[in-house]
Amino acid sequence: MLLTGDGRGSSGGRRSPGGRLARTVLLVLLVANAGWALGASAAPADNADRPEPALAQLRTTPPIYRLVYTRSSADERIDTAQQRLVGLCMGRLGFTYTAPPPAAAGQPAEGPRPFGLESLDSPDTGEAPAVREEQRPDAAAYTRALYGDPKKRLVGRGKWLSASRPGAGCLAEAEQRLMGDARQRWIQLRVLLFEAEQRSRDLLDRDAEFQAANREWQRCMQRTGITASDPLRLLAALPAGSDVRTHPATRADTRCKTSTGYLRIAYTRLAVVQTEVLGADPSIVRDWRRILARQDAAARAALGDR
């Protein structure tokens, strides 16, 4: 996905959240949708060593995260059908296309960590994984067949950002089969949800309950001898090359999140704020679900109603 904007990506002082969220969201969209281009001292009690549940296990999952990051059986079916359609198209043009395996349904994609580390078992180092590019002797022709003329792009615009997808090529043909004339609106919805996600994280910083939870976390951290304003800044301030699984600051961070119930409160309040932000334009969720259902119906047909 190619994202462009006018620099008004956040309201208020601090970027939401620290720039890492934007990079993570863009990476998720890039990996999930080929062709998108656009990012030590005393510890708390022993029972605090057990991390709070990860996002997928929390009782209240923010609605934008449910829409964008949690995969359903329909998402898996749509991905499978799209990759099959792309493969058939590429085959007609004389190319062998190997589709990446779709992520399993019922599991969240590797989405944003808006509150820093959630456990020490799957640390977020903030580093984007390297993307391996297939080396082909006919790379230019292959890319042209898959993505079409780079000058032909379908653009969807949000309030301050815009995104584009290939307007021609096998990827565009497959998406056209699944979405028909709703393709441009789907692109726009991805942008609007990205903007709503950023806006919600900014607004959360003004939420009284979240502020109280952050103060409790700060006091817990101070008892370990560590002063930090919030978990994201703590993570960003680690020296380069730090192992977040063993560093005293990150160990204290995850323990304090557990002992204070930080993640539970933070995600619950974020869910409230995201609901309010989405409520300002009900057409976003309505159209998302409508187009998703349209894609699922087309996917079932393409796969023989599997």
PDB file of C-alpha atoms in Angstrom:
ATOM      1  CA  MET A   1       0.000   0.000   0.000  1.00  0.00           C
ATOM      2  CA  LEU A   2       1.369   3.378  -0.942  1.00  0.00           C
ATOM      3  CA  LEU A   3       0.420   5.827   1.774  1.00  0.00           C
ATOM      4  CA  THR A   4       0.862   9.542   1.382  1.00  0.00           C
ATOM      5  CA  GLY A   5      -0.304  12.386   3.556  1.00  0.00           C
ATOM      6  CA  ASP A   6      -0.005  16.008   4.546  1.00  0.00           C
ATOM      7  CA  GLY A   7       1.785  15.396   7.832  1.00  0.00           C
ATOM      8  CA  ARG A   8      -1.289  15.681  10.044  1.00  0.00           C
ATOM      9  CA  GLY A   9      -1.058  12.078  11.126  1.00  0.00           C
ATOM     10  CA  SER A  10      -1.742  12.820  14.767  1.00  0.00           C
ATOM     11  CA  SER A  11      -3.510  15.390  16.839  1.00  0.00           C
ATOM     12  CA  GLY A  12      -1.914  16.649  19.993  1.00  0.00           C
ATOM     13  CA  GLY A  13       1.708  16.554  21.022  1.00  0.00           C
ATOM     14  CA  ARG A  14       2.938  12.957  20.935  1.00  0.00           C
ATOM     15  CA  ARG A  15       2.831  10.792  17.845  1.00  0.00           C
ATOM     16  CA  SER A  16       0.578   7.818  18.211  1.00  0.00           C
ATOM     17  CA  PRO A  17       2.202   5.677  19.459  1.00  0.00           C
ATOM     18  CA  GLY A  18       5.804   6.811  19.041  1.00  0.00           C
ATOM     19  CA  GLY A  19       5.910   6.109  15.318  1.00  0.00           C
ATOM     20  CA  ARG A  20       6.231   2.358  15.940  1.00  0.00           C
ATOM     21  CA  LEU A  21       2.484   1.848  15.501  1.00  0.00           C
ATOM     22  CA  ALA A  22       2.527   3.453  12.066  1.00  0.00           C
ATOM     23  CA  ARG A  23       5.465   1.312  10.978  1.00  0.00           C
ATOM     24  CA  THR A  24       3.821  -1.827  12.361  1.00  0.00           C
ATOM     25  CA  VAL A  25       0.498  -1.165  10.652  1.00  0.00           C
ATOM     26  CA  LEU A  26       2.183  -0.499   7.329  1.00  0.00           C
ATOM     27  CA  LEU A  27       4.264  -3.663   7.712  1.00  0.00           C
ATOM     28  CA  VAL A  28       1.167  -5.722   8.481  1.00  0.00           C
ATOM     29  CA  LEU A  29      -0.592  -4.385   5.410  1.00  0.00           C
ATOM     30  CA  LEU A  30       2.497  -4.977   3.269  1.00  0.00           C
ATOM     31  CA  VAL A  31       2.913  -8.581   4.389  1.00  0.00           C
ATOM     32  CA  ALA A  32      -0.796  -9.432   4.336  1.00  0.00           C
ATOM     33  CA  ASN A  33      -1.561  -7.748   1.031  1.00  0.00           C
ATOM     34  CA  ALA A  34       1.069  -8.134  -1.675  1.00  0.00           C
ATOM     35  CA  GLY A  35       1.192  -5.102  -3.907  1.00  0.00           C
ATOM     36  CA  TRP A  36       0.398  -2.538  -1.205  1.00  0.00           C
ATOM     37  CA  ALA A  37       3.274  -0.128  -0.746  1.00  0.00           C
ATOM     38  CA  LEU A  38       3.245   2.935   1.379  1.00  0.00           C
ATOM     39  CA  GLY A  39       5.126   2.594   9.840  1.00  0.00           C
ATOM     40  CA  ALA A  40      17.333  -2.984  38.547  1.00  0.00           C
ATOM     41  CA  SER A  41      16.689  -3.390  41.896  1.00  0.00           C
ATOM     42  CA  ALA A  42      13.865  -4.808  43.965  1.00  0.00           C
ATOM     43  CA  ALA A  43      11.198  -6.418  41.798  1.00  0.00           C
ATOM     44  CA  PRO A  44       7.455  -6.567  42.458  1.00  0.00           C
ATOM     45  CA  ALA A  45       5.833  -9.641  43.975  1.00  0.00           C
ATOM     46  CA  ASP A  46       6.766 -13.053  42.577  1.00  0.00           C
ATOM     47  CA  ASN A  47       3.310 -13.681  41.113  1.00  0.00           C
ATOM     48  CA  ALA A  48       3.890 -10.675  38.858  1.00  0.00           C
ATOM     49  CA  ASP A  49       6.310 -12.783  36.817  1.00  0.00           C
ATOM     50  CA  ARG A  50       3.275 -14.224  35.048  1.00  0.00           C
ATOM     51  CA  PRO A  51       2.503 -11.868  32.133  1.00  0.00           C
ATOM     52  CA  GLU A  52      -0.969 -10.533  31.504  1.00  0.00           C
ATOM     53  CA  PRO A  53      -2.881 -12.247  28.680  1.00  0.00           C
ATOM     54  CA  ALA A  54      -1.830 -11.246  25.188  1.00  0.00           C
ATOM     55  CA  LEU A  55      -4.141  -9.120  23.077  1.00  0.00           C
ATOM     56  CA  ALA A  56      -5.962 -12.114  21.594  1.00  0.00           C
ATOM     57  CA  GLN A  57      -6.903 -13.304  25.089  1.00  0.00           C
ATOM     58  CA  LEU A  58      -8.058 -10.024  26.557  1.00  0.00           C
ATOM     59  CA  ARG A  59     -11.774  -9.804  27.245  1.00  0.00           C
ATOM     60  CA  THR A  60     -12.146  -6.481  25.458  1.00  0.00           C
ATOM     61  CA  THR A  61     -10.450  -6.260  22.076  1.00  0.00           C
ATOM     62  CA  PRO A  62     -10.593  -2.776  20.529  1.00  0.00           C
ATOM     63  CA  PRO A  63     -13.004  -2.786  17.561  1.00  0.00           C
ATOM     64  CA  ILE A  64     -10.491  -1.541  14.986  1.00  0.00           C
ATOM     65  CA  TYR A  65      -8.149  -4.358  15.978  1.00  0.00           C
ATOM     66  CA  ARG A  66     -10.993  -6.865  15.616  1.00  0.00           C
ATOM     67  CA  LEU A  67     -11.699  -5.600  12.112  1.00  0.00           C
ATOM     68  CA  VAL A  68      -8.147  -5.269  10.822  1.00  0.00           C
ATOM     69  CA  TYR A  69      -5.948  -7.688  12.739  1.00  0.00           C
ATOM     70  CA  THR A  70      -8.049 -10.650  13.914  1.00  0.00           C
ATOM     71  CA  ARG A  71      -8.481 -13.160  11.127  1.00  0.00           C
ATOM     72  CA  SER A  72     -11.764 -14.970  10.564  1.00  0.00           C
ATOM     73  CA  SER A  73     -12.505 -18.025   8.444  1.00  0.00           C
ATOM     74  CA  ALA A  74     -13.806 -15.582   5.822  1.00  0.00           C
ATOM     75  CA  ASP A  75     -10.441 -13.788   5.752  1.00  0.00           C
ATOM     76  CA  GLU A  76      -8.636 -17.084   5.264  1.00  0.00           C
ATOM     77  CA  ARG A  77     -11.064 -18.099   2.502  1.00  0.00           C
ATOM     78  CA  ILE A  78     -10.711 -14.754   0.717  1.00  0.00           C
ATOM     79  CA  ASP A  79      -6.906 -14.916   0.837  1.00  0.00           C
ATOM     80  CA  THR A  80      -6.913 -18.460  -0.487  1.00  0.00           C
ATOM     81  CA  ALA A  81      -9.262 -17.561  -3.345  1.00  0.00           C
ATOM     82  CA  GLN A  82      -7.308 -14.436  -4.231  1.00  0.00           C
ATOM     83  CA  GLN A  83      -4.024 -16.311  -4.374  1.00  0.00           C
ATOM     84  CA  ARG A  84      -5.605 -19.008  -6.531  1.00  0.00           C
ATOM     85  CA  LEU A  85      -6.994 -16.403  -8.925  1.00  0.00           C
ATOM     86  CA  VAL A  86      -3.630 -14.653  -9.087  1.00  0.00           C
ATOM     87  CA  GLY A  87      -1.928 -17.987  -9.795  1.00  0.00           C
ATOM     88  CA  LEU A  88      -4.330 -18.811 -12.625  1.00  0.00           C
ATOM     89  CA  CYS A  89      -3.810 -15.386 -14.171  1.00  0.00           C
ATOM     90  CA  MET A  90      -0.030 -15.617 -13.918  1.00  0.00           C
ATOM     91  CA  GLY A  91      -0.145 -19.106 -15.409  1.00  0.00           C
ATOM     92  CA  ARG A  92      -2.033 -17.812 -18.439  1.00  0.00           C
ATOM     93  CA  LEU A  93       0.812 -15.331 -18.926  1.00  0.00           C
ATOM     94  CA  GLY A  94       3.463 -18.032 -18.710  1.00  0.00           C
ATOM     95  CA  PHE A  95       4.631 -17.503 -15.133  1.00  0.00           C
ATOM     96  CA  THR A  96       4.697 -19.812 -12.131  1.00  0.00           C
ATOM     97  CA  TYR A  97       3.261 -18.073  -9.084  1.00  0.00           C
ATOM     98  CA  THR A  98       3.827 -19.528  -5.617  1.00  0.00           C
ATOM     99  CA  ALA A  99       1.393 -18.071  -3.117  1.00  0.00           C
ATOM    100  CA  PRO A 100       2.454 -17.520   0.494  1.00  0.00           C
ATOM    101  CA  PRO A 101       0.489 -19.667   2.957  1.00  0.00           C
ATOM    102  CA  PRO A 102      -2.436 -17.747   4.494  1.00  0.00           C
ATOM    103  CA  ALA A 103      -2.387 -17.050   8.215  1.00  0.00           C
ATOM    104  CA  ALA A 104      -4.655 -19.290  10.255  1.00  0.00           C
ATOM    105  CA  ALA A 105      -8.176 -18.135  11.035  1.00  0.00           C
ATOM    106  CA  GLY A 106      -8.990 -17.155  14.592  1.00  0.00           C
ATOM    107  CA  GLN A 107      -5.543 -15.735  15.250  1.00  0.00           C
ATOM    108  CA  PRO A 108      -4.548 -12.070  15.273  1.00  0.00           C
ATOM    109  CA  ALA A 109      -2.052 -10.844  12.737  1.00  0.00           C
ATOM    110  CA  GLU A 110       1.172  -9.428  14.149  1.00  0.00           C
ATOM    111  CA  GLY A 111      -0.527  -6.121  14.741  1.00  0.00           C
ATOM    112  CA  PRO A 112       0.463  -3.053  16.739  1.00  0.00           C
ATOM    113  CA  ARG A 113       1.609  -3.138  20.320  1.00  0.00           C
ATOM    114  CA  PRO A 114       0.265   0.268  21.389  1.00  0.00           C
ATOM    115  CA  PHE A 115       1.465  -0.170  24.976  1.00  0.00           C
ATOM    116  CA  GLY A 116       4.907  -1.635  24.379  1.00  0.00           C
ATOM    117  CA  LEU A 117       5.844  -5.100  25.579  1.00  0.00           C
ATOM    118  CA  GLU A 118       3.047  -7.452  26.591  1.00  0.00           C
ATOM    119  CA  SER A 119       5.302 -10.309  27.686  1.00  0.00           C
ATOM    120  CA  LEU A 120       8.934 -11.326  27.490  1.00  0.00           C
ATOM    121  CA  ASP A 121       8.090 -14.430  25.469  1.00  0.00           C
ATOM    122  CA  SER A 122       7.388 -12.589  22.200  1.00  0.00           C
ATOM    123  CA  PRO A 123       9.271  -9.303  22.503  1.00  0.00           C
ATOM    124  CA  ASP A 124       8.601  -6.382  20.194  1.00  0.00           C
ATOM    125  CA  THR A 125      12.046  -5.087  19.315  1.00  0.00           C
ATOM    126  CA  GLY A 126      10.645  -2.460  16.965  1.00  0.00           C
ATOM    127  CA  GLU A 127      12.701  -3.859  14.099  1.00  0.00           C
ATOM    128  CA  ALA A 128      10.993  -4.750  10.825  1.00  0.00           C
ATOM    129  CA  PRO A 129      11.784  -8.244   9.574  1.00  0.00           C
ATOM    130  CA  ALA A 130      13.783  -8.415   6.402  1.00  0.00           C
ATOM    131  CA  VAL A 131      11.701  -9.101   3.308  1.00  0.00           C
ATOM    132  CA  ARG A 132      13.368 -11.570   0.960  1.00  0.00           C
ATOM    133  CA  GLU A 133      12.907 -10.714  -2.680  1.00  0.00           C
ATOM    134  CA  GLU A 134      12.823 -13.591  -5.128  1.00  0.00           C
ATOM    135  CA  GLN A 135      15.624 -13.323  -7.665  1.00  0.00           C
ATOM    136  CA  ARG A 136      14.310 -14.181 -11.122  1.00  0.00           C
ATOM    137  CA  PRO A 137      15.905 -13.756 -14.541  1.00  0.00           C
ATOM    138  CA  ASP A 138      12.557 -12.436 -15.788  1.00  0.00           C
ATOM    139  CA  ALA A 139      11.919 -10.285 -12.712  1.00  0.00           C
ATOM    140  CA  ALA A 140      10.787  -7.193 -14.615  1.00  0.00           C
ATOM    141  CA  ALA A 141       8.297  -9.101 -16.739  1.00  0.00           C
ATOM    142  CA  TYR A 142       7.070 -11.092 -13.745  1.00  0.00           C
ATOM    143  CA  THR A 143       6.495  -7.917 -11.708  1.00  0.00           C
ATOM    144  CA  ARG A 144       4.718  -6.292 -14.630  1.00  0.00           C
ATOM    145  CA  ALA A 145       2.424  -9.289 -15.000  1.00  0.00           C
ATOM    146  CA  LEU A 146       1.645  -9.389 -11.296  1.00  0.00           C
ATOM    147  CA  TYR A 147       1.257  -5.675 -10.552  1.00  0.00           C
ATOM    148  CA  GLY A 148       0.587  -4.205 -14.003  1.00  0.00           C
ATOM    149  CA  ASP A 149       1.660  -0.796 -15.235  1.00  0.00           C
ATOM    150  CA  PRO A 150       3.052   1.099 -12.210  1.00  0.00           C
ATOM    151  CA  LYS A 151       1.471   4.268 -13.566  1.00  0.00           C
ATOM    152  CA  LYS A 152      -1.974   2.716 -13.304  1.00  0.00           C
ATOM    153  CA  ARG A 153      -2.938   2.794  -9.657  1.00  0.00           C
ATOM    154  CA  LEU A 154      -6.322   2.792  -7.938  1.00  0.00           C
ATOM    155  CA  VAL A 155      -6.365   5.437  -5.201  1.00  0.00           C
ATOM    156  CA  GLY A 156      -8.441   5.640  -2.019  1.00  0.00           C
ATOM    157  CA  ARG A 157      -8.348   8.813   0.067  1.00  0.00           C
ATOM    158  CA  GLY A 158      -8.941   9.315   3.768  1.00  0.00           C
ATOM    159  CA  LYS A 159      -9.072  12.577   5.671  1.00  0.00           C
ATOM    160  CA  TRP A 160      -5.342  13.299   5.446  1.00  0.00           C
ATOM    161  CA  LEU A 161      -3.819  10.169   3.911  1.00  0.00           C
ATOM    162  CA  SER A 162      -4.282   8.330   0.659  1.00  0.00           C
ATOM    163  CA  ALA A 163      -3.396   4.798  -0.420  1.00  0.00           C
ATOM    164  CA  SER A 164      -3.124   3.059  -3.751  1.00  0.00           C
ATOM    165  CA  ARG A 165      -3.291  -0.441  -5.164  1.00  0.00           C
ATOM    166  CA  PRO A 166      -2.318  -1.783  -8.596  1.00  0.00           C
ATOM    167  CA  GLY A 167      -4.855  -0.787 -11.215  1.00  0.00           C
ATOM    168  CA  ALA A 168      -3.838  -3.540 -13.625  1.00  0.00           C
ATOM    169  CA  GLY A 169      -2.078  -6.891 -13.581  1.00  0.00           C
ATOM    170  CA  CYS A 170      -3.024 -10.232 -12.088  1.00  0.00           C
ATOM    171  CA  LEU A 171      -3.364  -8.938  -8.537  1.00  0.00           C
ATOM    172  CA  ALA A 172      -5.811  -6.275  -9.668  1.00  0.00           C
ATOM    173  CA  GLU A 173      -7.705  -8.822 -11.756  1.00  0.00           C
ATOM    174  CA  ALA A 174      -8.094 -11.144  -8.755  1.00  0.00           C
ATOM    175  CA  GLU A 175      -9.276  -8.339  -6.509  1.00  0.00           C
ATOM    176  CA  GLN A 176     -11.734  -7.213  -9.176  1.00  0.00           C
ATOM    177  CA  ARG A 177     -13.180 -10.736  -9.239  1.00  0.00           C
ATOM    178  CA  LEU A 178     -13.690 -10.630  -5.486  1.00  0.00           C
ATOM    179  CA  MET A 179     -14.830  -7.030  -4.986  1.00  0.00           C
ATOM    180  CA  GLY A 180     -16.056  -5.711  -8.306  1.00  0.00           C
ATOM    181  CA  ASP A 181     -16.667  -1.977  -8.209  1.00  0.00           C
ATOM    182  CA  ALA A 182     -16.143  -1.839  -4.422  1.00  0.00           C
ATOM    183  CA  ARG A 183     -12.363  -2.011  -4.750  1.00  0.00           C
ATOM    184  CA  GLN A 184     -11.707   1.700  -4.417  1.00  0.00           C
ATOM    185  CA  ARG A 185     -13.962   1.993  -1.367  1.00  0.00           C
ATOM    186  CA  TRP A 186     -12.092  -0.924   0.237  1.00  0.00           C
ATOM    187  CA  ILE A 187      -8.804   0.911  -0.227  1.00  0.00           C
ATOM    188  CA  GLN A 188     -10.323   4.031   1.308  1.00  0.00           C
ATOM    189  CA  LEU A 189     -11.638   2.041   4.273  1.00  0.00           C
ATOM    190  CA  ARG A 190      -8.150   0.721   5.019  1.00  0.00           C
ATOM    191  CA  VAL A 191      -6.902   4.301   5.139  1.00  0.00           C
ATOM    192  CA  LEU A 192      -9.811   5.527   7.261  1.00  0.00           C
ATOM    193  CA  LEU A 193      -9.286   2.719   9.756  1.00  0.00           C
ATOM    194  CA  PHE A 194      -5.575   3.497   9.932  1.00  0.00           C
ATOM    195  CA  GLU A 195      -6.391   7.142  10.607  1.00  0.00           C
ATOM    196  CA  ALA A 196      -9.004   6.179  13.206  1.00  0.00           C
ATOM    197  CA  GLU A 197      -6.467   3.937  14.919  1.00  0.00           C
ATOM    198  CA  GLN A 198      -3.980   6.788  15.220  1.00  0.00           C
ATOM    199  CA  ARG A 199      -6.644   9.248  16.316  1.00  0.00           C
ATOM    200  CA  SER A 200      -7.887   6.841  19.000  1.00  0.00           C
ATOM    201  CA  ARG A 201      -4.401   6.349  20.436  1.00  0.00           C
ATOM    202  CA  ASP A 202      -3.948  10.114  20.654  1.00  0.00           C
ATOM    203  CA  LEU A 203      -7.281  10.551  22.421  1.00  0.00           C
ATOM    204  CA  LEU A 204      -6.495   7.735  24.844  1.00  0.00           C
ATOM    205  CA  ASP A 205      -3.659   9.787  26.323  1.00  0.00           C
ATOM    206  CA  ARG A 206      -6.312  12.245  27.567  1.00  0.00           C
ATOM    207  CA  ASP A 207      -8.495   9.527  29.109  1.00  0.00           C
ATOM    208  CA  ALA A 208      -8.655   9.821  32.918  1.00  0.00           C
ATOM    209  CA  GLU A 209      -8.717   6.066  33.616  1.00  0.00           C
ATOM    210  CA  PHE A 210      -5.789   5.422  31.306  1.00  0.00           C
ATOM    211  CA  GLN A 211      -3.834   8.285  32.873  1.00  0.00           C
ATOM    212  CA  ALA A 212      -4.473   6.797  36.337  1.00  0.00           C
ATOM    213  CA  ALA A 213      -3.259   3.382  35.124  1.00  0.00           C
ATOM    214  CA  ASN A 214      -0.125   4.981  33.734  1.00  0.00           C
ATOM    215  CA  ARG A 215       0.563   6.712  37.050  1.00  0.00           C
ATOM    216  CA  GLU A 216       0.209   3.378  38.863  1.00  0.00           C
ATOM    217  CA  TRP A 217       2.674   1.839  36.417  1.00  0.00           C
ATOM    218  CA  GLN A 218       5.100   4.748  36.981  1.00  0.00           C
ATOM    219  CA  ARG A 219       4.950   4.290  40.758  1.00  0.00           C
ATOM    220  CA  CYS A 220       5.559   0.563  40.413  1.00  0.00           C
ATOM    221  CA  MET A 221       8.558   1.223  38.179  1.00  0.00           C
ATOM    222  CA  GLN A 222       9.938   3.777  40.642  1.00  0.00           C
ATOM    223  CA  ARG A 223       9.865   1.129  43.376  1.00  0.00           C
ATOM    224  CA  THR A 224      12.287  -0.902  41.248  1.00  0.00           C
ATOM    225  CA  GLY A 225      14.550   2.108  40.873  1.00  0.00           C
ATOM    226  CA  ILE A 226      13.514   2.922  37.300  1.00  0.00           C
ATOM    227  CA  THR A 227      11.993   6.236  36.260  1.00  0.00           C
ATOM    228  CA  ALA A 228       9.981   6.262  33.033  1.00  0.00           C
ATOM    229  CA  SER A 229       6.983   8.228  31.833  1.00  0.00           C
ATOM    230  CA  ASP A 230       5.303   5.382  29.931  1.00  0.00           C
ATOM    231  CA  PRO A 231       6.079   1.909  28.521  1.00  0.00           C
ATOM    232  CA  LEU A 232       6.644   3.109  24.947  1.00  0.00           C
ATOM    233  CA  ARG A 233       9.237   5.678  25.948  1.00  0.00           C
ATOM    234  CA  LEU A 234      10.889   3.111  28.208  1.00  0.00           C
ATOM    235  CA  LEU A 235      11.227   0.752  25.252  1.00  0.00           C
ATOM    236  CA  ALA A 236      12.472   3.497  22.926  1.00  0.00           C
ATOM    237  CA  ALA A 237      15.139   4.568  25.443  1.00  0.00           C
ATOM    238  CA  LEU A 238      16.793   1.143  25.673  1.00  0.00           C
ATOM    239  CA  PRO A 239      20.392   1.115  24.430  1.00  0.00           C
ATOM    240  CA  ALA A 240      20.852  -0.287  20.943  1.00  0.00           C
ATOM    241  CA  GLY A 241      21.292  -4.032  20.956  1.00  0.00           C
ATOM    242  CA  SER A 242      19.534  -4.563  24.297  1.00  0.00           C
ATOM    243  CA  ASP A 243      17.921  -7.961  24.830  1.00  0.00           C
ATOM    244  CA  VAL A 244      14.426  -7.014  25.946  1.00  0.00           C
ATOM    245  CA  ARG A 245      13.887 -10.510  27.323  1.00  0.00           C
ATOM    246  CA  THR A 246      16.561 -10.063  29.986  1.00  0.00           C
ATOM    247  CA  HIS A 247      17.026  -6.306  30.438  1.00  0.00           C
ATOM    248  CA  PRO A 248      16.146  -5.184  34.003  1.00  0.00           C
ATOM    249  CA  ALA A 249      13.962  -2.338  32.713  1.00  0.00           C
ATOM    250  CA  THR A 250      11.830  -4.509  30.461  1.00  0.00           C
ATOM    251  CA  ARG A 251      11.508  -7.210  33.091  1.00  0.00           C
ATOM    252  CA  ALA A 252      10.298  -4.580  35.537  1.00  0.00           C
ATOM    253  CA  ASP A 253       7.983  -3.169  32.862  1.00  0.00           C
ATOM    254  CA  THR A 254       6.159  -6.451  32.248  1.00  0.00           C
ATOM    255  CA  ARG A 255       5.964  -7.197  35.973  1.00  0.00           C
ATOM    256  CA  CYS A 256       4.501  -3.786  36.720  1.00  0.00           C
ATOM    257  CA  LYS A 257       1.988  -4.163  33.914  1.00  0.00           C
ATOM    258  CA  THR A 258       0.848  -7.398  35.534  1.00  0.00           C
ATOM    259  CA  SER A 259       0.739  -6.200  39.130  1.00  0.00           C
ATOM    260  CA  THR A 260      -1.163  -3.002  38.239  1.00  0.00           C
ATOM    261  CA  GLY A 261      -3.486  -4.527  35.619  1.00  0.00           C
ATOM    262  CA  TYR A 262      -2.106  -2.005  33.150  1.00  0.00           C
ATOM    263  CA  LEU A 263      -2.797  -3.872  29.906  1.00  0.00           C
ATOM    264  CA  ARG A 264      -6.329  -4.823  30.927  1.00  0.00           C
ATOM    265  CA  ILE A 265      -7.198  -1.209  31.707  1.00  0.00           C
ATOM    266  CA  ALA A 266      -5.347   0.170  28.689  1.00  0.00           C
ATOM    267  CA  TYR A 267      -7.016  -2.138  26.162  1.00  0.00           C
ATOM    268  CA  THR A 268     -10.432  -1.700  27.771  1.00  0.00           C
ATOM    269  CA  ARG A 269     -10.184   2.088  27.578  1.00  0.00           C
ATOM    270  CA  LEU A 270      -8.753   1.929  24.050  1.00  0.00           C
ATOM    271  CA  ALA A 271     -11.785  -0.137  23.048  1.00  0.00           C
ATOM    272  CA  VAL A 272     -14.065   2.580  24.408  1.00  0.00           C
ATOM    273  CA  VAL A 273     -12.182   5.331  22.581  1.00  0.00           C
ATOM    274  CA  GLN A 274     -12.038   3.404  19.296  1.00  0.00           C
ATOM    275  CA  THR A 275     -15.770   2.753  19.525  1.00  0.00           C
ATOM    276  CA  GLU A 276     -16.400   6.479  19.934  1.00  0.00           C
ATOM    277  CA  VAL A 277     -14.127   7.384  17.028  1.00  0.00           C
ATOM    278  CA  LEU A 278     -15.746   4.823  14.725  1.00  0.00           C
ATOM    279  CA  GLY A 279     -19.166   6.028  15.849  1.00  0.00           C
ATOM    280  CA  ALA A 280     -18.474   9.390  14.233  1.00  0.00           C
ATOM    281  CA  ASP A 281     -18.761   7.689  10.821  1.00  0.00           C
ATOM    282  CA  PRO A 282     -20.876   4.500  10.998  1.00  0.00           C
ATOM    283  CA  SER A 283     -20.392   3.919   7.266  1.00  0.00           C
ATOM    284  CA  ILE A 284     -16.822   2.715   7.881  1.00  0.00           C
ATOM    285  CA  VAL A 285     -17.802  -0.437   9.784  1.00  0.00           C
ATOM    286  CA  ARG A 286     -20.968  -0.923   7.732  1.00  0.00           C
ATOM    287  CA  ASP A 287     -19.153  -0.785   4.403  1.00  0.00           C
ATOM    288  CA  TRP A 288     -16.228  -2.853   5.683  1.00  0.00           C
ATOM    289  CA  ARG A 289     -18.568  -5.678   6.635  1.00  0.00           C
ATOM    290  CA  ARG A 290     -20.564  -5.347   3.433  1.00  0.00           C
ATOM    291  CA  ILE A 291     -17.510  -5.554   1.182  1.00  0.00           C
ATOM    292  CA  LEU A 292     -16.002  -8.332   3.279  1.00  0.00           C
ATOM    293  CA  ALA A 293     -19.219 -10.346   2.848  1.00  0.00           C
ATOM    294  CA  ARG A 294     -19.102  -9.672  -0.897  1.00  0.00           C
ATOM    295  CA  GLN A 295     -15.533 -10.939  -1.072  1.00  0.00           C
ATOM    296  CA  ASP A 296     -16.414 -14.018   0.943  1.00  0.00           C
ATOM    297  CA  ALA A 297     -19.309 -14.882  -1.361  1.00  0.00           C
ATOM    298  CA  ALA A 298     -17.066 -14.496  -4.417  1.00  0.00           C
ATOM    299  CA  ALA A 299     -14.327 -16.513  -2.705  1.00  0.00           C
ATOM    300  CA  ARG A 300     -16.738 -19.378  -1.983  1.00  0.00           C
ATOM    301  CA  ALA A 301     -17.719 -19.412  -5.644  1.00  0.00           C
ATOM    302  CA  ALA A 302     -14.094 -19.376  -6.797  1.00  0.00           C
ATOM    303  CA  LEU A 303     -13.212 -22.215  -4.425  1.00  0.00           C
ATOM    304  CA  GLY A 304     -16.257 -24.314  -5.179  1.00  0.00           C
ATOM    305  CA  ASP A 305     -18.103 -23.279  -1.988  1.00  0.00           C
ATOM    306  CA  ARG A 306     -15.538 -24.900   0.286  1.00  0.00           C
TER     307      ARG A 306
END
